[in-house]
Short mmCIF file of C-alpha atoms (C1' of nucleotides) in Angstrom, two decimals:
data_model
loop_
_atom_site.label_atom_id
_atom_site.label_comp_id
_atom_site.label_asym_id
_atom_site.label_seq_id
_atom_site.Cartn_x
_atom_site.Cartn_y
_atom_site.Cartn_z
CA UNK A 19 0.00 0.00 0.00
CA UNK A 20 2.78 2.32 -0.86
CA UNK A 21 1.38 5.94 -1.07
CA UNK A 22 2.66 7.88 -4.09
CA UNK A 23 2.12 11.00 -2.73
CA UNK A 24 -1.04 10.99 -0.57
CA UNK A 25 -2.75 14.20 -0.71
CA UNK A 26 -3.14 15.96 2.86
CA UNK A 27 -6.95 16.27 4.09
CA UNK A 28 -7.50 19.56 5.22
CA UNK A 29 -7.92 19.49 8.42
CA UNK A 30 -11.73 19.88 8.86
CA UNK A 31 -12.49 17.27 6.31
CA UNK A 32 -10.19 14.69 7.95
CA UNK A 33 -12.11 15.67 11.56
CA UNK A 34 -15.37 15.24 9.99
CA UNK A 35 -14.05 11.60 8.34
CA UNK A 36 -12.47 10.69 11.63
CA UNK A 37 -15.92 10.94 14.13
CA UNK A 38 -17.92 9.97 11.63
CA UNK A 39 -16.07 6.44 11.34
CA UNK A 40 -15.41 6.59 14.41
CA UNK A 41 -19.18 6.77 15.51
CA UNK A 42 -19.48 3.82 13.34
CA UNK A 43 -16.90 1.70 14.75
CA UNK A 44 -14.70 2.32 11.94
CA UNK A 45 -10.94 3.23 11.93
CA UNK A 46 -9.92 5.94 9.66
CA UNK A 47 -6.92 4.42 7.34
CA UNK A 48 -4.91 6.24 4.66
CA UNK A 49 -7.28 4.51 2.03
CA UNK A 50 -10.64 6.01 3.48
CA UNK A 51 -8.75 9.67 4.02
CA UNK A 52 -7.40 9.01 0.32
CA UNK A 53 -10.55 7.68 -1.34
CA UNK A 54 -12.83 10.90 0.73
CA UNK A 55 -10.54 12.99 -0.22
CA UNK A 56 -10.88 12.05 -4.11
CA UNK A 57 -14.28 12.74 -3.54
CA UNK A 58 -13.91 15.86 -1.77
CA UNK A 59 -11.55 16.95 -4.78
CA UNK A 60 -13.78 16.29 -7.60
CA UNK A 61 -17.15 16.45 -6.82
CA UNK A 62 -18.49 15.20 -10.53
CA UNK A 63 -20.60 12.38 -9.51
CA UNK A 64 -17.42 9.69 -10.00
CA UNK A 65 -18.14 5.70 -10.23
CA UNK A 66 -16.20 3.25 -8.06
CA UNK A 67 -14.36 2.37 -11.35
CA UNK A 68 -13.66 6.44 -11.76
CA UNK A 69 -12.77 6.55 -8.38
CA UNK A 70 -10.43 3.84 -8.69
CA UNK A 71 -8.58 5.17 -11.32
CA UNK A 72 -8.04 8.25 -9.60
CA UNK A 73 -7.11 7.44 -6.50
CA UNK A 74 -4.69 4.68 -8.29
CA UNK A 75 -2.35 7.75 -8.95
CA UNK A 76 -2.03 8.52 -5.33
CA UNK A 77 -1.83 4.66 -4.25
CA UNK A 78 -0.28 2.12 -6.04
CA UNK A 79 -1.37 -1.57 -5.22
CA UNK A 80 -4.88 -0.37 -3.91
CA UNK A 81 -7.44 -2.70 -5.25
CA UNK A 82 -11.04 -1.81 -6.85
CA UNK A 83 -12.44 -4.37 -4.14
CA UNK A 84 -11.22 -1.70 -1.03
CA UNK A 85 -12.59 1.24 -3.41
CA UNK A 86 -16.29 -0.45 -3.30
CA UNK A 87 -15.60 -1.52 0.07
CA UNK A 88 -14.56 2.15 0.87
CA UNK A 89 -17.58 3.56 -0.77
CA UNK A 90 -19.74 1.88 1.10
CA UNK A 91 -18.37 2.60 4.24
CA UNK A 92 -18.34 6.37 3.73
CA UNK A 93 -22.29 5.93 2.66
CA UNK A 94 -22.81 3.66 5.73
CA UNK A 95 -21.10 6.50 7.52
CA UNK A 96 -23.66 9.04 5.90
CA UNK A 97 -20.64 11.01 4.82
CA UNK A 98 -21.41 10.45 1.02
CA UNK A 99 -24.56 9.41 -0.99
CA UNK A 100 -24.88 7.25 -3.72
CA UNK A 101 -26.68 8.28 -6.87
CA UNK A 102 -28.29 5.89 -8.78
CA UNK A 103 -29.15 7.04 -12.43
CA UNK A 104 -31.42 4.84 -14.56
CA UNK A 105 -29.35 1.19 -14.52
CA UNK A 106 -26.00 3.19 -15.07
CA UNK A 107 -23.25 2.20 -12.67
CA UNK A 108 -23.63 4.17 -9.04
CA UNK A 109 -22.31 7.56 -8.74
CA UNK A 110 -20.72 8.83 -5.50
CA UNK A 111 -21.70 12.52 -4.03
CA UNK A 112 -19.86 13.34 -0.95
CA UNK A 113 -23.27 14.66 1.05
CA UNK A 114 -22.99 18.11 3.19
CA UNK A 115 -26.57 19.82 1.92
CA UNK A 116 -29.88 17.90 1.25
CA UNK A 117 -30.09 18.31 -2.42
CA UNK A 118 -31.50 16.50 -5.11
CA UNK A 119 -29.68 15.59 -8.90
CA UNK A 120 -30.09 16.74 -11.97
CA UNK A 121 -28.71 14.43 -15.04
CA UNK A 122 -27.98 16.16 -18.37
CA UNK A 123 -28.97 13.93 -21.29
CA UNK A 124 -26.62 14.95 -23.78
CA UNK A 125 -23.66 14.76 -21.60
CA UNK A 126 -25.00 12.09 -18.32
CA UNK A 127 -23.65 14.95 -16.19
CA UNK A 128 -24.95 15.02 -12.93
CA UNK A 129 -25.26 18.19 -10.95
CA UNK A 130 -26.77 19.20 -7.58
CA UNK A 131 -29.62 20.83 -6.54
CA UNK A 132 -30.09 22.06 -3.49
CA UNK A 133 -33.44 21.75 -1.77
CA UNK A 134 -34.93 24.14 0.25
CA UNK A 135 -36.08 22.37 3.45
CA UNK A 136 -39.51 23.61 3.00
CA UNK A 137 -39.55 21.65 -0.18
CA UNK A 138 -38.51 18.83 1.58
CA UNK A 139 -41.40 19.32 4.17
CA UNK A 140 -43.59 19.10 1.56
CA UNK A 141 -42.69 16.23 -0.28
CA UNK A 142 -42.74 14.23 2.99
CA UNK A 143 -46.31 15.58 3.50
CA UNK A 144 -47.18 14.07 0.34
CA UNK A 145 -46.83 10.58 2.31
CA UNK A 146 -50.29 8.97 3.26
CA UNK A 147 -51.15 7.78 7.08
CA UNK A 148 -48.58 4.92 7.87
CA UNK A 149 -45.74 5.58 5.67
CA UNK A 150 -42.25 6.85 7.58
CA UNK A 151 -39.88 8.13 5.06
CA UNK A 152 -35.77 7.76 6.35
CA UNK A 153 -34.60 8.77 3.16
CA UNK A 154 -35.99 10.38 -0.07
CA UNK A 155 -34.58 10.54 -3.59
CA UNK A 156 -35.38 12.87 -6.10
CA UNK A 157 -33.88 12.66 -9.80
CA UNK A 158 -34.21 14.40 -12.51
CA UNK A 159 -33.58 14.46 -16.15
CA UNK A 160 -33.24 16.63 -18.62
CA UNK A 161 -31.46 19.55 -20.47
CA UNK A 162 -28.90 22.13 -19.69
CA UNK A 163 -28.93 25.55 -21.54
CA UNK A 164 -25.01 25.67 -22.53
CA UNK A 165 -25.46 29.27 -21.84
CA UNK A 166 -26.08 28.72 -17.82
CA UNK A 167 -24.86 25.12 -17.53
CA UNK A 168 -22.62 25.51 -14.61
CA UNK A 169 -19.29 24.11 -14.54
CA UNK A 170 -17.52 21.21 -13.70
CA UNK A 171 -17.47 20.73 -10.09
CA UNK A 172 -21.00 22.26 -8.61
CA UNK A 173 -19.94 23.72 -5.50
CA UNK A 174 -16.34 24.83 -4.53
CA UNK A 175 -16.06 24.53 -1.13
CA UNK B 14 -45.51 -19.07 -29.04
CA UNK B 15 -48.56 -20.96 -28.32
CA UNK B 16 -50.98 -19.21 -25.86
CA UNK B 17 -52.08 -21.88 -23.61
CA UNK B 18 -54.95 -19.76 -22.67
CA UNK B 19 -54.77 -15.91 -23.12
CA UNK B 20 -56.42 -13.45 -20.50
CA UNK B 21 -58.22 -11.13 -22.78
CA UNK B 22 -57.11 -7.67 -22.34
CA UNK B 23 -60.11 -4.76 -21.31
CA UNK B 24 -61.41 -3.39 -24.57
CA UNK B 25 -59.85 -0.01 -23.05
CA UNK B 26 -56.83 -1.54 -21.83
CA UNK B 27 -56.28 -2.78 -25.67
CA UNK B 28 -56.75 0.63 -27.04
CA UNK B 29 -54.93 2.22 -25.30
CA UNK B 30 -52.11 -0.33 -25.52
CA UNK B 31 -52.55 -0.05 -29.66
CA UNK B 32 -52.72 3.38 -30.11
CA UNK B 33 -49.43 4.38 -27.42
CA UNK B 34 -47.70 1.31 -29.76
CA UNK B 35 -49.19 3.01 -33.28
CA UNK B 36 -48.30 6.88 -32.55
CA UNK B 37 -44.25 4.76 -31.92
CA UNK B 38 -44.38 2.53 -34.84
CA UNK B 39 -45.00 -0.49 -33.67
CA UNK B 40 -47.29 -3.32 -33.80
CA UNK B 41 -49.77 -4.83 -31.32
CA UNK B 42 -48.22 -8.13 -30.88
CA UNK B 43 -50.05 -11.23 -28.79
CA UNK B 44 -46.90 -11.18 -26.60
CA UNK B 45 -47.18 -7.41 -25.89
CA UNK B 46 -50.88 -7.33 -24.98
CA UNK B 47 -49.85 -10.63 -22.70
CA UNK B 48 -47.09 -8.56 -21.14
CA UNK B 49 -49.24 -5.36 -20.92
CA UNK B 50 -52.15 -7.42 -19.28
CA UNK B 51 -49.90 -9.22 -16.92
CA UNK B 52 -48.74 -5.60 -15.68
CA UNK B 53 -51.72 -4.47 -15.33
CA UNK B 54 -53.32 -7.02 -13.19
CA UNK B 55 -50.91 -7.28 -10.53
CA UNK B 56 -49.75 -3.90 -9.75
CA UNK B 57 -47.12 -4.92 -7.42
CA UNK B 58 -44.06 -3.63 -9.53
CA UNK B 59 -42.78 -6.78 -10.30
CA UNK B 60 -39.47 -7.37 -11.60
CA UNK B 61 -38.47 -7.94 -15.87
CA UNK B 62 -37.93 -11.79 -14.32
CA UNK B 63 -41.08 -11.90 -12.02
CA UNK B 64 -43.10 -10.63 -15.37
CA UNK B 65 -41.23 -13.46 -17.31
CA UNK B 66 -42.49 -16.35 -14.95
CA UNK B 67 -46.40 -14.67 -14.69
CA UNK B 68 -46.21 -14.49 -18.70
CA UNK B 69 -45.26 -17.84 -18.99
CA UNK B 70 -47.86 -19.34 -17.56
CA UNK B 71 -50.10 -18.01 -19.92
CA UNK B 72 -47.50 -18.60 -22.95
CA UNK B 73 -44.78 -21.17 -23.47
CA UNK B 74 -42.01 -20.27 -25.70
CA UNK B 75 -42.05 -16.48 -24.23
CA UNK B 76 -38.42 -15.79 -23.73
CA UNK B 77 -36.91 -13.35 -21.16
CA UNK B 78 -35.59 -11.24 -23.85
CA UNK B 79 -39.07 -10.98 -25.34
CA UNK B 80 -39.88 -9.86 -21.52
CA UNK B 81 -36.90 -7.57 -21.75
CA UNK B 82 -37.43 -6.04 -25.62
CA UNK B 83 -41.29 -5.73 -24.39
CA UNK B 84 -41.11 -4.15 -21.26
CA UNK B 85 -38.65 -1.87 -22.57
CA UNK B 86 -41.00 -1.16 -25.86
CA UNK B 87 -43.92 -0.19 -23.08
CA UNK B 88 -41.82 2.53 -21.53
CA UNK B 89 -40.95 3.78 -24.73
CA UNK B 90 -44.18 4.37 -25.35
CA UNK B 91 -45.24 6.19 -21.77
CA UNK B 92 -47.46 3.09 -21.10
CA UNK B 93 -45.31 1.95 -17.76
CA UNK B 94 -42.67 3.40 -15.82
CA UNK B 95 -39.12 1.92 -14.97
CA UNK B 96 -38.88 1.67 -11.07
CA UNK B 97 -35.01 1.70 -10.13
CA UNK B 98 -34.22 1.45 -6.01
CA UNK B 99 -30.70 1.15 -4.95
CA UNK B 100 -28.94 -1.79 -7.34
CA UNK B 101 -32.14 -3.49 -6.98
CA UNK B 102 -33.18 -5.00 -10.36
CA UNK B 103 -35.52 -2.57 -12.49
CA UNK B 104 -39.26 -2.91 -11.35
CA UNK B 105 -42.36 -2.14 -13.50
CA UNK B 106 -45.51 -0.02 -12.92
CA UNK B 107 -48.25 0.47 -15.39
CA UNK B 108 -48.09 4.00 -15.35
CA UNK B 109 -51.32 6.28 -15.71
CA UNK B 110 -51.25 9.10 -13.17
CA UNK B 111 -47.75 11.29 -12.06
CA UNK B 112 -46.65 9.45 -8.76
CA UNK B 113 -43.55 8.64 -7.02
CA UNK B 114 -42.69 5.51 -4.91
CA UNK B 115 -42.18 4.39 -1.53
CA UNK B 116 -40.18 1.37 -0.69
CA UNK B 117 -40.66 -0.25 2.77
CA UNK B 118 -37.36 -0.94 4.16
CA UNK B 119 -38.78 -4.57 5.60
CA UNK B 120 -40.26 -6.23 3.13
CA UNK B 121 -39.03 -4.32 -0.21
CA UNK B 122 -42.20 -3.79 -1.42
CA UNK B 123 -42.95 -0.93 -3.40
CA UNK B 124 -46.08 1.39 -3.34
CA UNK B 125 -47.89 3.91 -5.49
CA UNK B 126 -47.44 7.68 -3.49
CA UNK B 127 -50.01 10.05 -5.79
CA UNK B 128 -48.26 13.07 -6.61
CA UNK B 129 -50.49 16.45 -6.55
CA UNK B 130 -49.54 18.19 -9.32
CA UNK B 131 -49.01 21.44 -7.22
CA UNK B 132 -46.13 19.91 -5.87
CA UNK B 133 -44.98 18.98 -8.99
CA UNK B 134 -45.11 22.66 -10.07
CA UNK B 135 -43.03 23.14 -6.83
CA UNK B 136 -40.22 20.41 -7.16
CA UNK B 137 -39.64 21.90 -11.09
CA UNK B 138 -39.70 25.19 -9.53
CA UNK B 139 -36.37 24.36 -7.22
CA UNK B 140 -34.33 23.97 -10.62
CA UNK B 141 -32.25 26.88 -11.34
CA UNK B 142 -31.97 28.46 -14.36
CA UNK B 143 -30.56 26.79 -17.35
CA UNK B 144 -32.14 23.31 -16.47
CA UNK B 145 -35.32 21.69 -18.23
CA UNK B 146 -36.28 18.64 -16.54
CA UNK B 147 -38.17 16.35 -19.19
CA UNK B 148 -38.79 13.63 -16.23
CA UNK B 149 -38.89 13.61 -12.08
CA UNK B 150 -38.22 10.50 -10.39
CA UNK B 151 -38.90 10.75 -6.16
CA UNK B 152 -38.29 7.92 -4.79
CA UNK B 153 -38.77 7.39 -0.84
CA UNK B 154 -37.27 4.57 1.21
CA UNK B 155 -39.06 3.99 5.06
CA UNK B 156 -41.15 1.91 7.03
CA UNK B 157 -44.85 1.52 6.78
CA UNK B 158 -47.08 1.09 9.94
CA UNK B 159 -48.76 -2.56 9.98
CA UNK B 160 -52.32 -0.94 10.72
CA UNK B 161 -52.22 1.37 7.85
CA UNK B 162 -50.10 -0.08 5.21
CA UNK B 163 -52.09 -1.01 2.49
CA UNK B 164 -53.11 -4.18 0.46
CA UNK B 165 -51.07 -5.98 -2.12
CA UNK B 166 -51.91 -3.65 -5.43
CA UNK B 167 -51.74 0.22 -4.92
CA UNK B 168 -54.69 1.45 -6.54
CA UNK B 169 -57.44 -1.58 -8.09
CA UNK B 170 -58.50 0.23 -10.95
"C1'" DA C 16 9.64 -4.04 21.05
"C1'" DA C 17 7.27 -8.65 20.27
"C1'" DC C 18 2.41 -10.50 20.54
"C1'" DC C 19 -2.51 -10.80 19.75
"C1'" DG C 20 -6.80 -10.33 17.81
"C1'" DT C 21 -9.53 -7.82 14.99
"C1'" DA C 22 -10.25 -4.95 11.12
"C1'" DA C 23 -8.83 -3.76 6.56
"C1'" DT C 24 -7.14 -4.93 2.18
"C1'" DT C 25 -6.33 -7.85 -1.73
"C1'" DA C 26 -6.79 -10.57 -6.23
"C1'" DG C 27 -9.50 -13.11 -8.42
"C1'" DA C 28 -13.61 -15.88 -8.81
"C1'" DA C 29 -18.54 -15.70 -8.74
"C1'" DT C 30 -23.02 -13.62 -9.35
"C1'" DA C 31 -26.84 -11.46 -11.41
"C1'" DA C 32 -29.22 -8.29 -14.26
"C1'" DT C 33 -29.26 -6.87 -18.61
"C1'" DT C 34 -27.86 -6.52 -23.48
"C1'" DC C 35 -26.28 -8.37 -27.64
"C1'" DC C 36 -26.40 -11.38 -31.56
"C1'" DA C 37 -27.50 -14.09 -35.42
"C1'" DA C 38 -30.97 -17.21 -36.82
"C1'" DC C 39 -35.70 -17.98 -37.22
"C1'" DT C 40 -40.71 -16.75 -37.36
"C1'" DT C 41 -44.66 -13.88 -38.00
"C1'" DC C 42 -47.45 -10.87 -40.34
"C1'" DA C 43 -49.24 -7.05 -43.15
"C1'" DA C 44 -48.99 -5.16 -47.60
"C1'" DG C 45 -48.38 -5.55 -52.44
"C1'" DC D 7 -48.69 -16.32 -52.47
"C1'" DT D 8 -44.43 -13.81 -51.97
"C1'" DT D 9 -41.57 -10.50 -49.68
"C1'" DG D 10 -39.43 -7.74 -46.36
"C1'" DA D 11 -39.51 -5.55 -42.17
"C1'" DA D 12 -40.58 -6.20 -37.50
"C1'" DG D 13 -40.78 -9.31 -33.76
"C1'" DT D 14 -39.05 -13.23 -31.26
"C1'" DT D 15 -35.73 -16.61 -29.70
"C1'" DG D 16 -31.89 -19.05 -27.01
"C1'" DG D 17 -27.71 -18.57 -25.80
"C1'" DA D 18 -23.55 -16.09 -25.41
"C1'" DA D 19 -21.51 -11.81 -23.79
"C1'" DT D 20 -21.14 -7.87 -20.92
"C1'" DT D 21 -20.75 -5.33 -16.80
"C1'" DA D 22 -21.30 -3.68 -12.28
"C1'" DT D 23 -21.01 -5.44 -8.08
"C1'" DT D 24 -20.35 -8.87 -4.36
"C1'" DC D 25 -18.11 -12.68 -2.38
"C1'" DT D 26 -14.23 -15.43 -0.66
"C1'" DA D 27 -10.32 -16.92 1.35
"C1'" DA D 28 -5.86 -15.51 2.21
"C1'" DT D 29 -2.77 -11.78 3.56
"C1'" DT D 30 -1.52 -7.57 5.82
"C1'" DA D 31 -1.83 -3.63 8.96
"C1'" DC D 32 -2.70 -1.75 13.40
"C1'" DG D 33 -4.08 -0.50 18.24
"C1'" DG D 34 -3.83 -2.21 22.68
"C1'" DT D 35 -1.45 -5.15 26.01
"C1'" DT D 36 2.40 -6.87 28.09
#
DNA sequence: AACCGTAATTAGAATAATTCCAACTTCAAG
DNA sequence: CTTGAAGTTGGAATTATTCTAATTACGGTT
C-alpha cells in the first residue's frame, strides 16, 4: 500500500471523516482519508471504477475491491450518498446539503440541486397515514442551456 | 408461441395499448398485450424476471428477452414506468397518473405515493436556471405502519 | 519491542441483471 | 402467395457489483 504521494486532508475534512467512522466503529486508514478525499476533490458524480482510477495515482497496489468496500463505508457512515441514475453504474456525491440531482442527457452529467427544506417538508407531506420516510430521492432528467450550464465541479467549497 | 390460454385484455386496456404502440411505430403483438395485461393485473411492480415467470404461464415459448425487448417497448411508449431502487433490479408499474414511490425498508415492497400536481409545479420550480427537466423520479425509502399499510396492489383500478 | 486479535485490504472468482447477436418466425402489404 | 420488415428466440456476452479466502496492517497489552 505504498502511497505515491497521498494528498493531505485539510484538516476539517479529515475531523469530519475521523468521528464519523469513528461513531461507526470504523478506523480511519490512509485509504478512506485518500478515497474521501478524491471525492472531496472532484465532486463530478465519479463511479467506483472512476474513483479507482483516480485514486490509483495517489496509491499504487490499492485494489477496486477496497474502493467499493470504501464507498460503502463512507455511505454507511452518511458522509457520502450514492446516486443511482437509470441502470447506469452508481455515482458517488460526498453529502454536506440535502439536495437533489439533476442528469444532463446529452452529456450524463450530474449536478446538484439544493433543496430548500420547506420543499422537503412538503414532499414528505405528500406521504399517506402509515408511511415513515428515512430517506428520499429525487432525480431528474433533462437539459442544460449551454449558456447557464454551470461548470464542472457544482460547489467549490 | 402458443398461448395456452390468453387473459383477454379490457377493450380499453387494448386501445390504449394499440394506439401508445401506433403513434411509436409499432405493432400490437399477442406477446405485448400478454405482457401489458400481466402488468396491469398485478400492480405490485414486479421485476423484468417476475413478469417473465407470470407471462409464462399463460405462454410457453415467451423468452426473457421478449420480456426484456417488451417491457422496454412499453416505456418507450409512456405506457409503464421503470422503477429503479438502490442496485435493486428494475421494477415495473403500469403508469397512468404522475406518482412517485415508496419502498418499505422490511419487506421491499414498493407502493404507489399520488403526486399532486401542485407539488410537482413546486419540485420543477427548485431547478435553477438553465435546467429543463423532461422527467422527475422521487423515490422514498421507510417503514410503513402494519395498521395502515395497504393491500397488495396500490390502486385496483 | 514482540504479541494478539480484529479490522482492513487484496486478487480473483462468482453472481446477477441486462444486453447483444445471429438465426428464425410472423405478419401485413403488395 | 411472396416478400421484407418487425418481432421473437436461445444462448452467449457484458458489466457492475459482491463474495471469498488468504494476507496484511494496526491499536492495545504486556
Amino acid at each position: 500500500m505504498k502511497a505515491i504521494r497521498q494528498p493531505r486532508l485539510p484538516a476539517a475534512a479529515r475531523n469530519l471523516l475521523e468521528e464519523a467512522l469513528a461513531s461507526h466503529g470504523q478506523r480511519l486508514t490512509r485509504h478512506r482519508e485518500l478515497i474521501f478525499g478524491m471525492l472531496l476533490s472532484q465532486r463530478d458524480h465519479p463511479t467506483a471504477d472512476e474513483v479507482f482510477l483516480r485514486s490509483r495515482s495517489h496509491c499504487d497496489s490499492l485494489s477496486l475491491a477496497t474502493v467499493y468496500n470504501t464507498l460503502e463505508t463512507l455511505v454507511q457512515c452518511g458522509l457520502v450518498r450514492a446516486v443511482n441514475y437509470e441502470r447506469e453504474p452508481t455515482r458517488f456525491c460526498p453529502n454536506l446539503s440535502e439536495h437533489a440531482h439533476f442528469q444532463d442527457k446529452r452529456t450524463g452529467r450530474v449536478y446538484d440541486i439544493d433543496l430548500p427544506e420547506t420543499v422537503i417538508e412538503q414532499l414528505k407531506a405528500v406521504l399517506p397515514e402509515g408511511f415513515q420516510a428515512e430517506s428520499l430521492e429525487l432525480y431528474f432528467h433533462g437539459r442544460t442551456s449551454p449558456k447557464t450550464s454551470p461548470a464542472e465541479s457544482n460547489h467549490a467549497h
